[in-house]
Coordinates of C-alpha atoms in Angstrom, one line a residue:
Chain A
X477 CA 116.0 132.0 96.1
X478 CA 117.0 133.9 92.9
X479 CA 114.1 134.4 90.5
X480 CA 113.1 136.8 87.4
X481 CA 110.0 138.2 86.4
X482 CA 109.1 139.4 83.1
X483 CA 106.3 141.3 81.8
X484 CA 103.1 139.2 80.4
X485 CA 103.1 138.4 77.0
X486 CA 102.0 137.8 74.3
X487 CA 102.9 141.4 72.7
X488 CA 101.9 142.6 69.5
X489 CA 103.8 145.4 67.3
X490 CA 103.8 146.5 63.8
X491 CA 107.0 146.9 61.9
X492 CA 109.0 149.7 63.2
X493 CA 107.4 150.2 65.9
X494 CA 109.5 150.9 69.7
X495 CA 110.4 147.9 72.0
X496 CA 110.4 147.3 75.7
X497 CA 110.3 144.2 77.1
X498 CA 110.0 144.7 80.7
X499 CA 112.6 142.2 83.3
X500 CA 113.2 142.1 87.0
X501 CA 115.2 139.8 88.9
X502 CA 116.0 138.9 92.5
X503 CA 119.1 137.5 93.5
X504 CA 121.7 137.6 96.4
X505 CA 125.2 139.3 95.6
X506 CA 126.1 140.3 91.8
X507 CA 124.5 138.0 89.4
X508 CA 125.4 138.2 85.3
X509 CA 122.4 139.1 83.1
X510 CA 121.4 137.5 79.9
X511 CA 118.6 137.7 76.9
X512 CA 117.8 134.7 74.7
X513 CA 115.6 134.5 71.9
X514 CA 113.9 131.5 70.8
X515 CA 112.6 131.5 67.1
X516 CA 109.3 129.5 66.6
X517 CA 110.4 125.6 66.3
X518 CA 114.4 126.0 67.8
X519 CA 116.7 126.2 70.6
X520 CA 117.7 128.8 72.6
X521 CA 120.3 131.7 71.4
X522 CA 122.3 134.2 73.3
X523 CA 121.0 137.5 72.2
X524 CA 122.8 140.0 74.7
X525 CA 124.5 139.9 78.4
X526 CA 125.6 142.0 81.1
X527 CA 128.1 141.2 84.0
X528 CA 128.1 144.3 85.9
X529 CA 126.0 147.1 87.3
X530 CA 125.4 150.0 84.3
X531 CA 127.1 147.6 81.5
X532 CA 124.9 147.5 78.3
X533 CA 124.3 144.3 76.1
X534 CA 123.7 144.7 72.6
X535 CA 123.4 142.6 69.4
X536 CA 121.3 143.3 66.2
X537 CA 119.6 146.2 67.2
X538 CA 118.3 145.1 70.7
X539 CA 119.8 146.9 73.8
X540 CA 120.0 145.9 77.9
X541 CA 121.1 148.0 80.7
X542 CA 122.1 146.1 84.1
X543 CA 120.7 148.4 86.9
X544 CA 122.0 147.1 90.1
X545 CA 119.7 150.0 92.0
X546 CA 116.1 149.1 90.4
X547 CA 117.4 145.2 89.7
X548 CA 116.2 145.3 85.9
X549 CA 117.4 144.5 83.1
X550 CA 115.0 145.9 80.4
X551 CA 115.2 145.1 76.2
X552 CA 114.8 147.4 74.5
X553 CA 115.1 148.1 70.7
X554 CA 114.4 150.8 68.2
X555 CA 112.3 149.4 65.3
X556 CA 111.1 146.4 65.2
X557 CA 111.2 143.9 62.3
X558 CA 108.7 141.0 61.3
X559 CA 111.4 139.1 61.8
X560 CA 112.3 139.8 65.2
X561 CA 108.9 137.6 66.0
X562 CA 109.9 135.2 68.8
X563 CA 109.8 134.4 72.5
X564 CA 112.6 136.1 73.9
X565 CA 113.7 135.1 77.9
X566 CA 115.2 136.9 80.7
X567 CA 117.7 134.9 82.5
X568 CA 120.3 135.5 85.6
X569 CA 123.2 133.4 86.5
X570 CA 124.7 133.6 90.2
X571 CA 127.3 131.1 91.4
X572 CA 125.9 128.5 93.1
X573 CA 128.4 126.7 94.8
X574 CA 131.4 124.6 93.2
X575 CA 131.4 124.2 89.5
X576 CA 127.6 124.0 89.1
X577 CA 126.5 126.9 87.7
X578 CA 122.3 127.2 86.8
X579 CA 120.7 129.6 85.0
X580 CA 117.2 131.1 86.5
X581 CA 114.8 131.9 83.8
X582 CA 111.9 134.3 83.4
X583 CA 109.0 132.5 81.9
X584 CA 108.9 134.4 78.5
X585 CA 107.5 137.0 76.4
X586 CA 106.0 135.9 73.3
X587 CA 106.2 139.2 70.9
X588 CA 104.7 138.9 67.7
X589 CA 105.4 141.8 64.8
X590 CA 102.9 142.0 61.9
X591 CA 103.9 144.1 58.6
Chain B
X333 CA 134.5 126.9 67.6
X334 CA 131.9 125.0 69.5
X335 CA 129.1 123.5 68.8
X336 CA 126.4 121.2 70.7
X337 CA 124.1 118.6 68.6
X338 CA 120.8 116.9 69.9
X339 CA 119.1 113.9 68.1
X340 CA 116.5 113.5 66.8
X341 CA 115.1 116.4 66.5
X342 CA 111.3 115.0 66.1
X343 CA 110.1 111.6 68.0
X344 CA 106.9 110.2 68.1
X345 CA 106.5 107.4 70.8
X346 CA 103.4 105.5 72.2
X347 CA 102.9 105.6 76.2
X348 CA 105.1 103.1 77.9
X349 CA 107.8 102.9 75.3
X350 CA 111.8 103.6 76.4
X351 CA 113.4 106.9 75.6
X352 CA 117.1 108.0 74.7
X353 CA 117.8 111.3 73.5
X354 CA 121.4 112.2 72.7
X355 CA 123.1 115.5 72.9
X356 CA 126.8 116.1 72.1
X357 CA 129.3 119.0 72.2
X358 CA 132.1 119.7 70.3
X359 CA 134.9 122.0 70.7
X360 CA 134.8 122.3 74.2
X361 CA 136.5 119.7 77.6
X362 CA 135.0 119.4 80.3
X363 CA 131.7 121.1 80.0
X364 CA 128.8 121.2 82.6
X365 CA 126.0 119.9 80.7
X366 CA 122.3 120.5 81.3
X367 CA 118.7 119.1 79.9
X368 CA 115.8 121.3 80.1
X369 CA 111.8 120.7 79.2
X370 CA 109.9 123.3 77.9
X371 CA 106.0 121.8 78.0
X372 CA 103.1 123.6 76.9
X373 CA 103.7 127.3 76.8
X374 CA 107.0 129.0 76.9
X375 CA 108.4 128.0 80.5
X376 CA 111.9 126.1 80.8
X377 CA 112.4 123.4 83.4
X378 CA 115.7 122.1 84.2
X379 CA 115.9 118.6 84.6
X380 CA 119.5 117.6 85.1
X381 CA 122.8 119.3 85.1
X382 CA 126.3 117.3 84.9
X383 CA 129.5 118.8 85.9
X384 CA 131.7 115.5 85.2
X385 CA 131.5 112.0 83.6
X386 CA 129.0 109.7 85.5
X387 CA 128.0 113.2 87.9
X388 CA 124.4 113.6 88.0
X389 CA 122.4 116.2 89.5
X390 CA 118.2 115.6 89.0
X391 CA 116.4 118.8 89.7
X392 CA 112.6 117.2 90.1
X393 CA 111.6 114.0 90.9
X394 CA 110.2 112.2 87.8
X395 CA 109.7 109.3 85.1
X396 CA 113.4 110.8 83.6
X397 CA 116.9 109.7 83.9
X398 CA 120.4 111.3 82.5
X399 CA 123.7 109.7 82.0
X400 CA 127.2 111.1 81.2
X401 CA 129.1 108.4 79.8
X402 CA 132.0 110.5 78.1
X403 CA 132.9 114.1 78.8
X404 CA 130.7 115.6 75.8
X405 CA 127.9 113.1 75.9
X406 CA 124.9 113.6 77.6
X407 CA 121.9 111.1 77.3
X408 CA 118.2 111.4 78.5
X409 CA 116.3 108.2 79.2
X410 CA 113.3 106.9 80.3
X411 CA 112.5 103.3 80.9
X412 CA 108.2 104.0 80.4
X413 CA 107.3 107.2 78.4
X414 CA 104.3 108.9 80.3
X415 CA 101.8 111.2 78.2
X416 CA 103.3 113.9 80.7
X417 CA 106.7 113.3 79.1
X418 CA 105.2 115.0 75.9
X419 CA 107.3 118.4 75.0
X420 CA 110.2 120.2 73.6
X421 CA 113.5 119.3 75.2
X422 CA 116.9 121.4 75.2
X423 CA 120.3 120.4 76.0
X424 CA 122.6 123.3 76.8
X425 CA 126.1 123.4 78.0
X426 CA 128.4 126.1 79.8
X427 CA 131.9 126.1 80.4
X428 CA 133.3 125.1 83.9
X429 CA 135.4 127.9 85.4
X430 CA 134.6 129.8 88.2
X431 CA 133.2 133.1 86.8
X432 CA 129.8 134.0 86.4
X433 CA 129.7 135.7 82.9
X434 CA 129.2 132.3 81.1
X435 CA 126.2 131.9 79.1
X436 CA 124.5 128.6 78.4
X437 CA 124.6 127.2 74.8
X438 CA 121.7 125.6 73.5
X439 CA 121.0 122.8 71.2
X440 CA 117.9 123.4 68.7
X441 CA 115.7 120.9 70.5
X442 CA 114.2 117.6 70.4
X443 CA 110.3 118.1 70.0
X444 CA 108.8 114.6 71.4
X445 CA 105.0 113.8 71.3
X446 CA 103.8 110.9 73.1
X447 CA 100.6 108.7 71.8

């Protein structure tokens, strides 16, 4: 079945500091790619997505690439804020047959960014 | 534009007491509908996922129920809360179509603790 695998949290950074937050996926035929980012104490939100081998996501600073030949889809952004302190998730959508379409989730990376 | 609301968004219940947690979307017809649980750490479980009124789909076998009584509705019940049942539920919603590039939408969450 389809799955994702992220890189082990937690992971701590001071301000400004470079970001990569490492995701792999498995999944049959061509699957859309998606970040969230969960702030402590709320839902989920859409950070970036990608529907297509090579497309890039990006959205306040943080960027994905969709590559089809490693099956990543790495985040990635320049300098860090305190603010960007959250648990961000990997996710992949494939069709899964009629109208009932899941998402498969990575389990999370908890990043933390101290001042 | 659309939006989804969960209620409440804090519930403290004693073992062996019903549950019924609302979620509701606005903006949108005919959405599939889904309720996760994230427990203790930062994993997401789906429970249920609905792709029409009174349609259903349970994903694990467990003390939870769902209902879809009206196209934007979406309820999760239990008759007897379980200490188990303790931890942070999301409702999300997607649009029904029949491409992949969808993301979910998520409500901010309902955080129950059970005594």
């Amino acid at each position: 079945g389809d799955s994702v695998t992220q890189m082990e949290g937690p992971v701590t950074l001071s301000e400004e500091a470079f970001l990569t937050i490492n995701c792999t996926y498995t999944a049959t035929g061509y699957p859309s790619l998606f970040w969230y980012v969960q702030y402590p104490g709320e839902g989920l939100q859409l950070l970036l997505k990608a529907t297509k081998a090579d497309d890039k996501g990006s959205n306040k600073g943080f960027e994905a690439t969709y590559r089809k030949e490693t099956t990543s889809f790495h985040l990635e952004k320049g300098s860090v804020q305190v603010s960007d302190s959250a648990v961000y998730f990997c996710a992949l959508r494939r069709l899964s047959g009629g109208s009932n379409y899941k998402l498969t989730f990575g389990k999370g990376t908890l990043l933390t960014v101290n001042p | 534009s659309q939006t989804i609301h969960q209620w409440p968004a804090t519930l403290v219940q004693p073992v062996g007491s019903p549950l019924s947690l609302e979620c509701t979307v606005e903006g949108t017809s005919n959405p599939n509908l889904y309720w996760y649980r994230q427990a203790a750490g930062r994993g997401l479980q789906l429970l249920f996922y609905s792709v029409g009124i009174g349609q259903i789909s349970s994903e694990v076998p467990q003390n939870l129920s769902a209902s879809r009584p009206q196209d934007r509705q979406f309820i999760l019940s239990s008759k007897k809360l379980l200490l188990s049942d303790s931890g942070f539920y999301l409702c999300a919603w997607t649009d029904r179509g029949h491409y992949s590039n969808q993301p979910q939408h998520f409500g901010d969450g309902t955080r129950l603790s059970i005594l």
